[in-house]
mmCIF file of C-alpha atoms in Angstrom:
data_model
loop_
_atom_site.group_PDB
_atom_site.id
_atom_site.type_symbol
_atom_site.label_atom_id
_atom_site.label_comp_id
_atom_site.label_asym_id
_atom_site.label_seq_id
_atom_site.Cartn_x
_atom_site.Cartn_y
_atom_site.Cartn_z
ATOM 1 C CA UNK A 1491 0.000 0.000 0.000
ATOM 2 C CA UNK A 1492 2.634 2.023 1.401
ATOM 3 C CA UNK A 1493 4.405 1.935 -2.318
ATOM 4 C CA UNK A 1494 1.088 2.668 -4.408
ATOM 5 C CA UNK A 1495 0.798 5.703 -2.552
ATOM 6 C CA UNK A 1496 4.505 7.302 -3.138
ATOM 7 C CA UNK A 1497 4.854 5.292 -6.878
ATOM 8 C CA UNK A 1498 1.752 7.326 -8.217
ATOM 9 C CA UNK A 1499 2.853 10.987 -7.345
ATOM 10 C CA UNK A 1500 6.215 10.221 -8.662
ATOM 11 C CA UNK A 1501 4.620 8.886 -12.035
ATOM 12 C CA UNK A 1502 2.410 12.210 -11.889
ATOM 13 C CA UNK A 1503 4.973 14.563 -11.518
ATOM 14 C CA UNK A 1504 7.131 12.863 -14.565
ATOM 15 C CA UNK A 1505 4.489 13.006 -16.776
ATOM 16 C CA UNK A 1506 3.383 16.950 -15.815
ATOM 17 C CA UNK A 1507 7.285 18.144 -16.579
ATOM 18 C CA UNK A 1508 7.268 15.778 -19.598
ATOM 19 C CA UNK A 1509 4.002 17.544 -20.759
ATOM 20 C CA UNK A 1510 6.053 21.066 -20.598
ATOM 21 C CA UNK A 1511 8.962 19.829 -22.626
ATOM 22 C CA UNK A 1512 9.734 21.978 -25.897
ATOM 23 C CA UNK A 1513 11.699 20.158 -29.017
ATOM 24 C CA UNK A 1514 14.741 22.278 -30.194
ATOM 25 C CA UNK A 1515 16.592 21.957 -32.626
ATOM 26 C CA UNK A 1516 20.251 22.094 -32.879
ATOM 27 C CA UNK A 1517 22.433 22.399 -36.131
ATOM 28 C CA UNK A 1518 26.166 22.014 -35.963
ATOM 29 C CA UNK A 1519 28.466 23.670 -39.055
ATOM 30 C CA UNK A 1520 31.486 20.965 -38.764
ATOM 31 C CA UNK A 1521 33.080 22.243 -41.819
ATOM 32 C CA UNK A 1522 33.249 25.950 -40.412
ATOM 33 C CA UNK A 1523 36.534 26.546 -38.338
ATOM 34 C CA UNK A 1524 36.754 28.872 -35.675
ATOM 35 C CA UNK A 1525 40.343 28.183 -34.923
ATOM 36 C CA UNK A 1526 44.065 26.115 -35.843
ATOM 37 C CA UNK A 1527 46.900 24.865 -34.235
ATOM 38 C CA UNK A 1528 50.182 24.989 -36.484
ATOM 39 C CA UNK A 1529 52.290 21.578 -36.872
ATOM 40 C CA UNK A 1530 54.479 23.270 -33.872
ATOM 41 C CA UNK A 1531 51.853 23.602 -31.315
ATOM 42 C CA UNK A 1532 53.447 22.543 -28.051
ATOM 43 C CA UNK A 1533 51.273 22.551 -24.486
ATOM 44 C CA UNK A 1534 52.575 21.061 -21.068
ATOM 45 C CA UNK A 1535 50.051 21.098 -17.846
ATOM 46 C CA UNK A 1536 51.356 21.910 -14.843
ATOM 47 C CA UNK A 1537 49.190 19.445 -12.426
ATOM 48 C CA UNK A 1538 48.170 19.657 -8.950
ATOM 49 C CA UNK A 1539 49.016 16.254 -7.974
ATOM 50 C CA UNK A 1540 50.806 16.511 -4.297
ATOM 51 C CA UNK A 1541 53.868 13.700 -3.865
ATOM 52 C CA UNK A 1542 51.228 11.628 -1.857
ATOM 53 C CA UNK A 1543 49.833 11.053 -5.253
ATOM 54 C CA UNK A 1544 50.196 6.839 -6.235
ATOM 55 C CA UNK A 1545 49.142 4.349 -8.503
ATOM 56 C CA UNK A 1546 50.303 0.451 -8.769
ATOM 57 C CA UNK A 1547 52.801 1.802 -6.350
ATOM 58 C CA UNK A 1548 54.185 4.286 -8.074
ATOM 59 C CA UNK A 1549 54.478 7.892 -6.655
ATOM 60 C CA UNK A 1550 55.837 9.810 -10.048
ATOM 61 C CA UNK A 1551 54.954 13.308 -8.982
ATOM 62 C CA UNK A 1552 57.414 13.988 -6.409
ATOM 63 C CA UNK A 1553 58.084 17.884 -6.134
ATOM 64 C CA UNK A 1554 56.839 18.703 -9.962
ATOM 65 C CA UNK A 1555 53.158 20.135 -8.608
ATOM 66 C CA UNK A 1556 52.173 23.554 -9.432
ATOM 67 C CA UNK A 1557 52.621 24.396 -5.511
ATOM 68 C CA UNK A 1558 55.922 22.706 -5.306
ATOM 69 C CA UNK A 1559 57.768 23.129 -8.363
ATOM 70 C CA UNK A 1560 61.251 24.851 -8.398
ATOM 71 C CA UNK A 1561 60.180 27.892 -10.154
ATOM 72 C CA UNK A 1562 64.034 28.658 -10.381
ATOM 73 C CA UNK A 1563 65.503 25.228 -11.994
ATOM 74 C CA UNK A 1564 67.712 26.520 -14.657
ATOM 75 C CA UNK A 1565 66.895 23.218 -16.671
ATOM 76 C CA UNK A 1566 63.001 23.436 -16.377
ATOM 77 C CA UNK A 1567 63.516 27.330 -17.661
ATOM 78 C CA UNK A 1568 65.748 26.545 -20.325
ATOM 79 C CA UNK A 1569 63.104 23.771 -21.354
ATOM 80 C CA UNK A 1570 60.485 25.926 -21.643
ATOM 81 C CA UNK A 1571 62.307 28.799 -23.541
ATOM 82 C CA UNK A 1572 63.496 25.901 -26.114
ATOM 83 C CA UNK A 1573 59.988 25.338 -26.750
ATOM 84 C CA UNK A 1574 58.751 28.457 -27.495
ATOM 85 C CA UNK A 1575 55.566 29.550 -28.238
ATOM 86 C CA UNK A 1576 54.966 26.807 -25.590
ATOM 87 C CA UNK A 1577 51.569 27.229 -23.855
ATOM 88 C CA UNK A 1578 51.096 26.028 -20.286
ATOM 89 C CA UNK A 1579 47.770 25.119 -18.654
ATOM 90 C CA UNK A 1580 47.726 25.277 -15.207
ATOM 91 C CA UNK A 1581 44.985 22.707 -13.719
ATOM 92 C CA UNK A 1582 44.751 19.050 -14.135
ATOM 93 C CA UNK A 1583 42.663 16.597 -12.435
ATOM 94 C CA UNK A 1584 42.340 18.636 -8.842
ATOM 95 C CA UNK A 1585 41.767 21.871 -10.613
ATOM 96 C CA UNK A 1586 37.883 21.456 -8.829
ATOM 97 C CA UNK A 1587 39.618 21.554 -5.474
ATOM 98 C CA UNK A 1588 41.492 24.531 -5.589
ATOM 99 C CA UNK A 1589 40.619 27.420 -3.136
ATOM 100 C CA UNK A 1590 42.330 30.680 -4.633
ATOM 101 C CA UNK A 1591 43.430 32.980 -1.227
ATOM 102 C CA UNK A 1592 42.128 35.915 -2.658
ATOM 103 C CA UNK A 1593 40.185 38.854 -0.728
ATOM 104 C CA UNK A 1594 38.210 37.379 2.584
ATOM 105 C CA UNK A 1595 39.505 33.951 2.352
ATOM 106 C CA UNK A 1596 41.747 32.937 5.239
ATOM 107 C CA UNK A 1597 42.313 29.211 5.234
ATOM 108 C CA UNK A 1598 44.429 27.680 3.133
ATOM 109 C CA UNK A 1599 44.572 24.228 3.194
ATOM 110 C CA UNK A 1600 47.304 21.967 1.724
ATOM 111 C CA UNK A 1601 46.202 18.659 -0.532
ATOM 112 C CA UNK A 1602 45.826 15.968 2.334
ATOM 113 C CA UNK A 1603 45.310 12.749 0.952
ATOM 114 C CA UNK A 1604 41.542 11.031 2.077
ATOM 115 C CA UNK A 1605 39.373 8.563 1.321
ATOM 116 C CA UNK A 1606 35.850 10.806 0.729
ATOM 117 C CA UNK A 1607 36.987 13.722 -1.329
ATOM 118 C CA UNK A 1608 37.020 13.912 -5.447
ATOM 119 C CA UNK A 1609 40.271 11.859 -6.233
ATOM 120 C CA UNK A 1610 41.101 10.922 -2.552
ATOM 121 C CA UNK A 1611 42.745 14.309 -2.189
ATOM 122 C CA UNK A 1612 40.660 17.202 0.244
ATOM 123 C CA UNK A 1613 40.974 20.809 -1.918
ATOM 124 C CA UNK A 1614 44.335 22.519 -1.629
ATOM 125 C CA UNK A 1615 45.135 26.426 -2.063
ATOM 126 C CA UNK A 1616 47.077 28.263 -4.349
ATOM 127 C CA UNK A 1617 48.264 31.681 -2.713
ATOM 128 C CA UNK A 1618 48.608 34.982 -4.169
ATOM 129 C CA UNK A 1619 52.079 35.126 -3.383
ATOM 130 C CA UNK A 1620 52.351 31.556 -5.481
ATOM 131 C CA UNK A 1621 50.287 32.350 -8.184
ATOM 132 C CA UNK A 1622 52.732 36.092 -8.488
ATOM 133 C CA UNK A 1623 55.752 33.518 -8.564
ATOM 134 C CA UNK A 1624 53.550 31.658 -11.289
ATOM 135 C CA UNK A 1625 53.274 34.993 -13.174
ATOM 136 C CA UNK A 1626 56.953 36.198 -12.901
ATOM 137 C CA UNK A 1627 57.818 32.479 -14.270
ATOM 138 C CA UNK A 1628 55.452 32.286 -16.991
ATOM 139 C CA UNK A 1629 56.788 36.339 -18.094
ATOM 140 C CA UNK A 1630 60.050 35.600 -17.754
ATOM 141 C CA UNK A 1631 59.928 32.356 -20.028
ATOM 142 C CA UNK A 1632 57.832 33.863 -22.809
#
């Protein structure tokens, strides 16, 4: 009895919004472009995978994360120069747990690895003092 009574609303309710429902039409132009990469298009991501970061038991990332990365390695600098135009995204897979310190936010929590959170990793935070040493970096690599 008990399911009759919460089975019909449900069944009600689907058929009302179905009875709203509009058709729309979409049309797609593939053969229009609206951009192109030349044959020398380079991009690297710079991730936000901490060290704690393993799979099959391997823990690749060691200090190469956007928050831990030596900004000043003469090698990773001359890399980047050698690959110019090189573009560099910034994200990766924990770009959705990011808290920016910017204005009224006062905690800023490191990656901590757990078992609940998107990826097993709680959010991090990128500062503004970070993301200026991300700037001058980016500037003075091209």
């Amino acid at each position: 009895m008990y399911f009759k009574f919460t089975f019909c609303p449900i069944i009600l309710l689907l058929w009302a919004s179905l009875s709203f429902a509009q058709n729309v039409n979409v049309v797609i132009h593939g053969a229009a472009s609206i951009a192109k990469t030349d044959d020398n298009f380079v991009c690297v991501t710079l991730d936000w995978w901490p060290a704690e970061k393993c799979d099959y038991n391997q823990c690749p990332w060691g200090k190469a994360e956007i928050l831990n990365l030596d900004l000043r390695y003469g090698a990773l600098i001359n890399a980047i120069k050698t690959f110019n135009p090189l573009r560099i995204n910034v994200g990766g897979s924990l770009q959705d747990n990011v808290v920016y310190k910017v204005g009224e936010v006062s905690s800023c929590p490191n990656f901590m690895k757990t078992k609940d959170d998107l990826f097993g990793f709680s959010q991090g935070c990128l500062s503004m003092e970070r993301w200026d040493q991300l700037n001058r970096f980016f500037n003075h690599t091209g």
